[in-house]
Amino acid sequence: MALPLQGIRVLDISQVMAGPFCCMLLADMGADVIKIEPPGTGDSTRHSMGFRLKGSDSPGFLALNRNKRSITLDLKSPEDREVLYALVKTADVLVENARPGVAGRLGMDYPTLKAINPRLVYASISGFGQTGPWSQRPGFDLIAQAVSGILSSNGFPDMEPAKNSIAVADLGAGLFSAYAILSAVIGRQTSGEGQHIDASLFEAALALSIWETTELWGTGKSPTPIGSANRMSAPYQAVEASDGWFVIGAANQGLWITFLKVLGRTELQDDPRFATNAARVTNRLQLMEELAPTFLTRTREEWIDALTQAGVPTAPILDYGEAVASEQAVAREMVQMVPHPVEGEFRALGFPVKMSATPQEIRLPPPLLDEHGADIRRELVEKGLLKPSTTKETV
């Protein structure tokens, strides 16, 4: 059975993380993703990070660009812009992440390309969106985390601001864009026309702040850092055993009662400070002061075994090396070996969702710069969309 997006062509005119991640998700589902890169340099992520495997492309680029083909186009060149316009005639989706206004100056904005292909779904991903007083500001994940409130509520009290080490704004914008793109493609079946999608890192970061904005509007106070704890449930955080830290999640009343039985602290059921989840959240610091000496009486493994057997959610705190090697990650095939013409093979994260009838697969390694340029031009010439003189080789 064909992959679900087979037959959908995506033009990826994006760099770094949000756009490439979005397009890789579509490629993993079968879309024909053509990565359009600047000549000579390519996606700036090819040259990022301070370490390499065997080749010159960074591991960061390799991680975000599998299942794509690469062509280099100088979009300031009229000749190369004609190649882009020919590709647009064949495309279903285009993703770009230039600062608002740049696409227009390059002749590749939505109104221009819509006139060429009215069915085109055109996604713009930027720091702050195409409109509003901040639209012209440069935007990176750190900036979006700062102005969305994430930095103000992350980490621990009275410490320097702590960024979420996972690029939640970048990756969130990529995920939201993929969801919007597929919605627009489905909607096009009825309307017959594409549309413009305007996504931003700022709005992605803000949209993921569900609990934090709920606390703001429910209490009238902006959330402050609470470490590993949860704003809606307690106890739900990291705790220290005699030999180190682990996490617990007694997130409802039934689990709370079972949790106390395992700890041998059933007297806390009658303490009005902890009688309900709302009371426990309000008095979380006092609750953890009460529980801390108890946790120090046994090892992490002993607590995890006892709580797991009783049905209380708990887990060790694994580092990434341990996480990707865990039996669950292995069983779920969350590490894939990717063949590559230069690297030989390298490890990459696998597919985070599983499709029963059309399982995703690694069809193409991350492309070398302009690896497929000649082939793509030849395809356009054969379809009568491009004059042979526009190609880089004789066809």
GROMACS .gro file of C-alpha atoms in nm:
model
  395
    1MET     CA    1   0.000   0.000   0.000
    2ALA     CA    2   0.129   0.347  -0.089
    3LEU     CA    3   0.234   0.585   0.185
    4PRO     CA    4  -0.049   0.830   0.264
    5LEU     CA    5   0.116   1.139   0.111
    6GLN     CA    6   0.251   0.970  -0.199
    7GLY     CA    7   0.175   1.196  -0.495
    8ILE     CA    8   0.198   1.514  -0.286
    9ARG     CA    9   0.492   1.737  -0.382
   10VAL     CA   10   0.637   1.977  -0.126
   11LEU     CA   11   0.886   2.255  -0.199
   12ASP     CA   12   1.099   2.310   0.111
   13ILE     CA   13   1.249   2.661   0.091
   14SER     CA   14   1.335   2.671   0.459
   15GLN     CA   15   1.642   2.642   0.675
   16VAL     CA   16   1.754   2.543   1.026
   17MET     CA   17   1.477   2.369   1.222
   18ALA     CA   18   1.105   2.459   1.212
   19GLY     CA   19   1.055   2.442   0.834
   20PRO     CA   20   1.288   2.148   0.768
   21PHE     CA   21   1.130   1.954   1.056
   22CYS     CA   22   0.780   2.020   0.917
   23CYS     CA   23   0.885   1.909   0.569
   24MET     CA   24   1.062   1.599   0.701
   25LEU     CA   25   0.741   1.491   0.874
   26LEU     CA   26   0.559   1.524   0.541
   27ALA     CA   27   0.840   1.339   0.363
   28ASP     CA   28   0.825   1.054   0.613
   29MET     CA   29   0.459   1.012   0.520
   30GLY     CA   30   0.548   0.976   0.152
   31ALA     CA   31   0.552   1.329   0.015
   32ASP     CA   32   0.805   1.412  -0.256
   33VAL     CA   33   0.995   1.690  -0.078
   34ILE     CA   34   1.230   1.898  -0.290
   35LYS     CA   35   1.467   2.102  -0.074
   36ILE     CA   36   1.557   2.428  -0.249
   37GLU     CA   37   1.886   2.566  -0.118
   38PRO     CA   38   2.114   2.861  -0.193
   39PRO     CA   39   2.405   2.769  -0.423
   40GLY     CA   40   2.741   2.719  -0.259
   41THR     CA   41   2.629   2.728   0.104
   42GLY     CA   42   2.297   2.546   0.112
   43ASP     CA   43   2.088   2.531   0.429
   44SER     CA   44   2.291   2.710   0.697
   45THR     CA   45   2.242   2.410   0.926
   46ARG     CA   46   2.477   2.212   0.701
   47HIS     CA   47   2.756   2.415   0.864
   48SER     CA   48   2.625   2.436   1.222
   49MET     CA   49   2.720   2.247   1.539
   50GLY     CA   50   3.072   2.199   1.663
   51PHE     CA   51   3.119   1.837   1.565
   52ARG     CA   52   3.100   1.621   1.255
   53LEU     CA   53   3.070   1.256   1.167
   54LYS     CA   54   3.262   1.176   0.845
   55GLY     CA   55   3.131   1.432   0.597
   56SER     CA   56   3.104   1.810   0.592
   57ASP     CA   57   2.729   1.826   0.664
   58SER     CA   58   2.650   1.872   1.031
   59PRO     CA   59   2.466   1.600   1.226
   60GLY     CA   60   2.197   1.862   1.285
   61PHE     CA   61   2.131   1.887   0.912
   62LEU     CA   62   2.132   1.508   0.878
   63ALA     CA   63   1.874   1.480   1.156
   64LEU     CA   64   1.621   1.711   0.988
   65ASN     CA   65   1.639   1.635   0.617
   66ARG     CA   66   1.592   1.267   0.540
   67ASN     CA   67   1.358   1.160   0.258
   68LYS     CA   68   1.422   1.482   0.062
   69ARG     CA   69   1.584   1.572  -0.269
   70SER     CA   70   1.808   1.879  -0.303
   71ILE     CA   71   1.838   2.139  -0.576
   72THR     CA   72   2.024   2.468  -0.554
   73LEU     CA   73   1.859   2.782  -0.689
   74ASP     CA   74   1.970   3.143  -0.668
   75LEU     CA   75   1.631   3.305  -0.625
   76LYS     CA   76   1.778   3.646  -0.707
   77SER     CA   77   1.859   3.510  -1.053
   78PRO     CA   78   1.579   3.542  -1.313
   79GLU     CA   79   1.689   3.214  -1.472
   80ASP     CA   80   1.676   3.019  -1.147
   81ARG     CA   81   1.350   3.186  -1.052
   82GLU     CA   82   1.201   3.039  -1.370
   83VAL     CA   83   1.304   2.695  -1.242
   84LEU     CA   84   1.122   2.772  -0.915
   85TYR     CA   85   0.809   2.881  -1.104
   86ALA     CA   86   0.819   2.560  -1.308
   87LEU     CA   87   0.843   2.360  -0.985
   88VAL     CA   88   0.552   2.556  -0.837
   89LYS     CA   89   0.333   2.439  -1.126
   90THR     CA   90   0.398   2.079  -1.013
   91ALA     CA   91   0.373   2.140  -0.638
   92ASP     CA   92   0.099   2.095  -0.382
   93VAL     CA   93   0.276   2.264  -0.090
   94LEU     CA   94   0.550   2.521  -0.039
   95VAL     CA   95   0.714   2.595   0.296
   96GLU     CA   96   0.932   2.902   0.350
   97ASN     CA   97   1.075   3.067   0.659
   98ALA     CA   98   1.216   3.398   0.540
   99ARG     CA   99   1.151   3.711   0.742
  100PRO     CA  100   0.819   3.867   0.636
  101GLY     CA  101   0.865   4.071   0.317
  102VAL     CA  102   1.169   3.882   0.188
  103ALA     CA  103   0.963   3.635  -0.016
  104GLY     CA  104   0.796   3.926  -0.195
  105ARG     CA  105   1.129   4.083  -0.283
  106LEU     CA  106   1.242   3.747  -0.426
  107GLY     CA  107   0.926   3.710  -0.633
  108MET     CA  108   0.812   3.402  -0.444
  109ASP     CA  109   0.542   3.542  -0.215
  110TYR     CA  110   0.200   3.378  -0.194
  111PRO     CA  111   0.011   3.617  -0.430
  112THR     CA  112   0.277   3.566  -0.698
  113LEU     CA  113   0.283   3.188  -0.670
  114LYS     CA  114  -0.094   3.158  -0.629
  115ALA     CA  115  -0.129   3.317  -0.972
  116ILE     CA  116   0.090   3.039  -1.110
  117ASN     CA  117  -0.080   2.758  -0.916
  118PRO     CA  118  -0.410   2.842  -0.741
  119ARG     CA  119  -0.409   2.500  -0.570
  120LEU     CA  120  -0.081   2.570  -0.390
  121VAL     CA  121  -0.083   2.545  -0.011
  122TYR     CA  122   0.178   2.800   0.095
  123ALA     CA  123   0.313   2.793   0.451
  124SER     CA  124   0.518   3.078   0.597
  125ILE     CA  125   0.700   3.011   0.925
  126SER     CA  126   0.858   3.310   1.094
  127GLY     CA  127   0.956   3.431   1.439
  128PHE     CA  128   0.642   3.635   1.505
  129GLY     CA  129   0.407   3.595   1.209
  130GLN     CA  130   0.340   3.802   0.900
  131THR     CA  131   0.153   4.080   1.083
  132GLY     CA  132   0.174   4.270   1.410
  133PRO     CA  133   0.427   4.514   1.558
  134TRP     CA  134   0.690   4.241   1.612
  135SER     CA  135   0.663   4.085   1.266
  136GLN     CA  136   0.994   4.230   1.143
  137ARG     CA  137   1.194   4.118   1.445
  138PRO     CA  138   1.435   3.829   1.392
  139GLY     CA  139   1.313   3.526   1.579
  140PHE     CA  140   1.489   3.217   1.710
  141ASP     CA  141   1.369   2.953   1.954
  142LEU     CA  142   1.533   3.127   2.251
  143ILE     CA  143   1.368   3.458   2.161
  144ALA     CA  144   1.026   3.294   2.129
  145GLN     CA  145   1.070   3.113   2.461
  146ALA     CA  146   1.159   3.445   2.623
  147VAL     CA  147   0.867   3.654   2.499
  148SER     CA  148   0.607   3.376   2.524
  149GLY     CA  149   0.653   3.340   2.899
  150ILE     CA  150   0.834   3.006   2.894
  151LEU     CA  151   1.162   3.137   3.035
  152SER     CA  152   0.978   3.315   3.318
  153SER     CA  153   0.815   2.993   3.436
  154ASN     CA  154   1.088   2.737   3.366
  155GLY     CA  155   1.363   2.615   3.598
  156PHE     CA  156   1.376   2.673   3.973
  157PRO     CA  157   1.284   2.973   4.192
  158ASP     CA  158   1.550   3.239   4.249
  159MET     CA  159   1.780   3.105   3.979
  160GLU     CA  160   1.879   3.253   3.643
  161PRO     CA  161   1.619   3.209   3.366
  162ALA     CA  162   1.623   2.855   3.228
  163LYS     CA  163   1.542   2.780   2.864
  164ASN     CA  164   1.370   2.455   2.784
  165SER     CA  165   1.660   2.263   2.630
  166ILE     CA  166   1.422   2.113   2.374
  167ALA     CA  167   1.348   2.367   2.102
  168VAL     CA  168   0.976   2.377   2.178
  169ALA     CA  169   0.908   2.693   1.976
  170ASP     CA  170   1.090   2.570   1.665
  171LEU     CA  171   0.960   2.215   1.678
  172GLY     CA  172   0.614   2.330   1.785
  173ALA     CA  173   0.594   2.566   1.488
  174GLY     CA  174   0.695   2.279   1.260
  175LEU     CA  175   0.432   2.049   1.406
  176PHE     CA  176   0.156   2.311   1.393
  177SER     CA  177   0.251   2.392   1.034
  178ALA     CA  178   0.233   2.026   0.931
  179TYR     CA  179  -0.113   2.001   1.087
  180ALA     CA  180  -0.226   2.317   0.908
  181ILE     CA  181  -0.078   2.206   0.575
  182LEU     CA  182  -0.257   1.873   0.582
  183SER     CA  183  -0.582   2.045   0.686
  184ALA     CA  184  -0.549   2.283   0.391
  185VAL     CA  185  -0.473   1.999   0.150
  186ILE     CA  186  -0.787   1.818   0.269
  187GLY     CA  187  -0.991   2.139   0.245
  188ARG     CA  188  -0.866   2.192  -0.109
  189GLN     CA  189  -1.052   1.880  -0.214
  190THR     CA  190  -1.375   2.076  -0.164
  191SER     CA  191  -1.270   2.432  -0.248
  192GLY     CA  192  -1.031   2.350  -0.532
  193GLU     CA  193  -0.794   2.617  -0.406
  194GLY     CA  194  -0.496   2.634  -0.174
  195GLN     CA  195  -0.438   2.898   0.090
  196HIS     CA  196  -0.169   3.082   0.285
  197ILE     CA  197  -0.066   2.946   0.625
  198ASP     CA  198   0.094   3.196   0.863
  199ALA     CA  199   0.276   3.019   1.150
  200SER     CA  200   0.523   3.155   1.403
  201LEU     CA  201   0.760   3.040   1.673
  202PHE     CA  202   0.606   3.289   1.917
  203GLU     CA  203   0.253   3.156   1.875
  204ALA     CA  204   0.370   2.795   1.887
  205ALA     CA  205   0.546   2.855   2.219
  206LEU     CA  206   0.244   3.040   2.357
  207ALA     CA  207  -0.001   2.777   2.231
  208LEU     CA  208   0.193   2.503   2.412
  209SER     CA  209   0.170   2.695   2.741
  210ILE     CA  210  -0.166   2.543   2.833
  211TRP     CA  211  -0.119   2.495   3.207
  212GLU     CA  212   0.071   2.820   3.253
  213THR     CA  213  -0.192   3.044   3.092
  214THR     CA  214  -0.465   2.852   3.275
  215GLU     CA  215  -0.293   2.934   3.605
  216LEU     CA  216  -0.258   3.298   3.500
  217TRP     CA  217  -0.626   3.342   3.420
  218GLY     CA  218  -0.745   3.127   3.711
  219THR     CA  219  -0.541   3.303   3.979
  220GLY     CA  220  -0.462   3.641   3.828
  221LYS     CA  221  -0.089   3.577   3.883
  222SER     CA  222   0.175   3.484   3.628
  223PRO     CA  223   0.326   3.142   3.693
  224THR     CA  224   0.671   3.124   3.847
  225PRO     CA  225   0.933   2.846   3.821
  226ILE     CA  226   0.849   2.525   4.006
  227GLY     CA  227   1.127   2.292   3.891
  228SER     CA  228   0.999   1.949   3.790
  229ALA     CA  229   0.661   1.992   3.961
  230ASN     CA  230   0.324   2.019   3.787
  231ARG     CA  231   0.089   2.316   3.806
  232MET     CA  232  -0.227   2.108   3.815
  233SER     CA  233  -0.141   1.799   4.023
  234ALA     CA  234   0.059   1.704   4.332
  235PRO     CA  235   0.263   1.508   4.409
  236TYR     CA  236   0.386   1.504   4.049
  237GLN     CA  237   0.759   1.575   4.032
  238ALA     CA  238   1.114   1.453   4.092
  239VAL     CA  239   1.194   1.333   4.445
  240GLU     CA  240   1.520   1.224   4.610
  241ALA     CA  241   1.576   0.871   4.735
  242SER     CA  242   1.878   0.759   4.937
  243ASP     CA  243   2.088   0.714   4.622
  244GLY     CA  244   1.952   0.982   4.387
  245TRP     CA  245   1.647   1.122   4.211
  246PHE     CA  246   1.344   0.966   4.041
  247VAL     CA  247   0.994   1.088   3.948
  248ILE     CA  248   0.646   1.016   4.077
  249GLY     CA  249   0.301   1.101   3.943
  250ALA     CA  250   0.021   1.049   4.196
  251ALA     CA  251  -0.201   1.270   3.984
  252ASN     CA  252  -0.550   1.182   4.112
  253GLN     CA  253  -0.717   1.099   4.442
  254GLY     CA  254  -0.709   0.723   4.395
  255LEU     CA  255  -0.340   0.726   4.314
  256TRP     CA  256  -0.275   0.957   4.611
  257ILE     CA  257  -0.430   0.709   4.854
  258THR     CA  258  -0.240   0.416   4.702
  259PHE     CA  259   0.078   0.622   4.704
  260LEU     CA  260   0.044   0.692   5.077
  261LYS     CA  261  -0.009   0.322   5.149
  262VAL     CA  262   0.314   0.233   4.969
  263LEU     CA  263   0.501   0.503   5.160
  264GLY     CA  264   0.348   0.401   5.491
  265ARG     CA  265   0.222   0.757   5.539
  266THR     CA  266  -0.155   0.702   5.546
  267GLU     CA  267  -0.191   0.958   5.826
  268LEU     CA  268  -0.152   1.229   5.563
  269GLN     CA  269  -0.497   1.139   5.425
  270ASP     CA  270  -0.645   1.317   5.724
  271ASP     CA  271  -0.429   1.627   5.698
  272PRO     CA  272  -0.654   1.907   5.563
  273ARG     CA  273  -0.355   2.060   5.382
  274PHE     CA  274  -0.339   1.752   5.159
  275ALA     CA  275  -0.696   1.618   5.158
  276THR     CA  276  -0.768   1.709   4.794
  277ASN     CA  277  -0.559   1.761   4.484
  278ALA     CA  278  -0.638   2.133   4.493
  279ALA     CA  279  -0.514   2.151   4.852
  280ARG     CA  280  -0.201   1.957   4.765
  281VAL     CA  281  -0.119   2.188   4.475
  282THR     CA  282  -0.168   2.491   4.699
  283ASN     CA  283   0.049   2.338   4.972
  284ARG     CA  284   0.295   2.156   4.746
  285LEU     CA  285   0.607   2.282   4.923
  286GLN     CA  286   0.478   2.172   5.262
  287LEU     CA  287   0.375   1.837   5.114
  288MET     CA  288   0.723   1.772   4.978
  289GLU     CA  289   0.877   1.871   5.310
  290GLU     CA  290   0.660   1.607   5.475
  291LEU     CA  291   0.750   1.339   5.221
  292ALA     CA  292   1.122   1.410   5.174
  293PRO     CA  293   1.246   1.221   5.483
  294THR     CA  294   1.041   0.915   5.386
  295PHE     CA  295   1.190   0.897   5.036
  296LEU     CA  296   1.541   0.908   5.182
  297THR     CA  297   1.480   0.578   5.365
  298ARG     CA  298   1.499   0.362   5.051
  299THR     CA  299   1.681   0.352   4.717
  300ARG     CA  300   1.540   0.465   4.386
  301GLU     CA  301   1.505   0.109   4.262
  302GLU     CA  302   1.321   0.002   4.577
  303TRP     CA  303   1.075   0.288   4.552
  304ILE     CA  304   1.022   0.244   4.178
  305ASP     CA  305   0.959  -0.130   4.217
  306ALA     CA  306   0.712  -0.080   4.506
  307LEU     CA  307   0.522   0.205   4.343
  308THR     CA  308   0.508   0.037   4.001
  309GLN     CA  309   0.374  -0.283   4.153
  310ALA     CA  310   0.100  -0.080   4.324
  311GLY     CA  311   0.010   0.097   3.997
  312VAL     CA  312   0.146   0.442   4.085
  313PRO     CA  313   0.323   0.608   3.788
  314THR     CA  314   0.695   0.638   3.857
  315ALA     CA  315   1.019   0.622   3.661
  316PRO     CA  316   1.394   0.660   3.680
  317ILE     CA  317   1.549   0.973   3.532
  318LEU     CA  318   1.740   0.852   3.228
  319ASP     CA  319   1.996   1.048   3.036
  320TYR     CA  320   1.961   1.049   2.656
  321GLY     CA  321   2.209   0.765   2.614
  322GLU     CA  322   2.003   0.551   2.847
  323ALA     CA  323   1.672   0.664   2.694
  324VAL     CA  324   1.754   0.570   2.334
  325ALA     CA  325   1.899   0.237   2.450
  326SER     CA  326   1.603   0.153   2.674
  327GLU     CA  327   1.407  -0.162   2.603
  328GLN     CA  328   1.099   0.044   2.520
  329ALA     CA  329   1.282   0.263   2.268
  330VAL     CA  330   1.431  -0.050   2.112
  331ALA     CA  331   1.092  -0.223   2.096
  332ARG     CA  332   0.937   0.085   1.936
  333GLU     CA  333   1.226   0.122   1.687
  334MET     CA  334   1.295   0.478   1.794
  335VAL     CA  335   1.652   0.461   1.667
  336GLN     CA  336   1.699   0.407   1.294
  337MET     CA  337   2.018   0.348   1.100
  338VAL     CA  338   2.021   0.582   0.799
  339PRO     CA  339   2.237   0.492   0.497
  340HIS     CA  340   2.433   0.782   0.351
  341PRO     CA  341   2.672   0.813   0.055
  342VAL     CA  342   2.935   0.992   0.266
  343GLU     CA  343   2.862   0.894   0.624
  344GLY     CA  344   2.806   0.527   0.547
  345GLU     CA  345   2.541   0.490   0.817
  346PHE     CA  346   2.440   0.716   1.103
  347ARG     CA  347   2.187   0.689   1.384
  348ALA     CA  348   1.874   0.903   1.379
  349LEU     CA  349   1.552   0.918   1.575
  350GLY     CA  350   1.281   0.694   1.436
  351PHE     CA  351   0.917   0.767   1.359
  352PRO     CA  352   0.723   0.893   1.665
  353VAL     CA  353   0.387   0.758   1.544
  354LYS     CA  354   0.323   0.419   1.390
  355MET     CA  355   0.095   0.360   1.090
  356SER     CA  356  -0.057   0.012   1.076
  357ALA     CA  357  -0.123  -0.012   0.701
  358THR     CA  358   0.140   0.230   0.568
  359PRO     CA  359   0.442   0.228   0.799
  360GLN     CA  360   0.686   0.510   0.734
  361GLU     CA  361   1.025   0.427   0.592
  362ILE     CA  362   1.355   0.594   0.518
  363ARG     CA  363   1.345   0.611   0.140
  364LEU     CA  364   1.621   0.867   0.089
  365PRO     CA  365   1.915   0.978   0.304
  366PRO     CA  366   1.957   1.349   0.376
  367PRO     CA  367   2.065   1.489   0.040
  368LEU     CA  368   2.403   1.624  -0.051
  369LEU     CA  369   2.386   1.984  -0.166
  370ASP     CA  370   2.227   1.997  -0.514
  371GLU     CA  371   2.248   1.618  -0.533
  372HIS     CA  372   1.926   1.596  -0.736
  373GLY     CA  373   1.945   1.930  -0.918
  374ALA     CA  374   2.013   1.788  -1.264
  375ASP     CA  375   1.746   1.520  -1.229
  376ILE     CA  376   1.484   1.770  -1.114
  377ARG     CA  377   1.560   2.006  -1.402
  378ARG     CA  378   1.542   1.716  -1.645
  379GLU     CA  379   1.199   1.620  -1.509
  380LEU     CA  380   1.075   1.975  -1.566
  381VAL     CA  381   1.210   1.981  -1.921
  382GLU     CA  382   1.046   1.647  -1.999
  383LYS     CA  383   0.713   1.784  -1.873
  384GLY     CA  384   0.747   2.087  -2.098
  385LEU     CA  385   0.764   2.325  -1.802
  386LEU     CA  386   1.121   2.438  -1.852
  387LYS     CA  387   1.334   2.519  -2.156
  388PRO     CA  388   1.648   2.308  -2.190
  389SER     CA  389   1.861   2.620  -2.183
  390THR     CA  390   1.752   2.678  -1.822
  391THR     CA  391   1.918   2.356  -1.707
  392LYS     CA  392   2.272   2.326  -1.576
  393GLU     CA  393   2.350   2.046  -1.815
  394THR     CA  394   2.252   1.939  -2.163
  395VAL     CA  395   1.934   1.735  -2.148
   0.00000   0.00000   0.00000
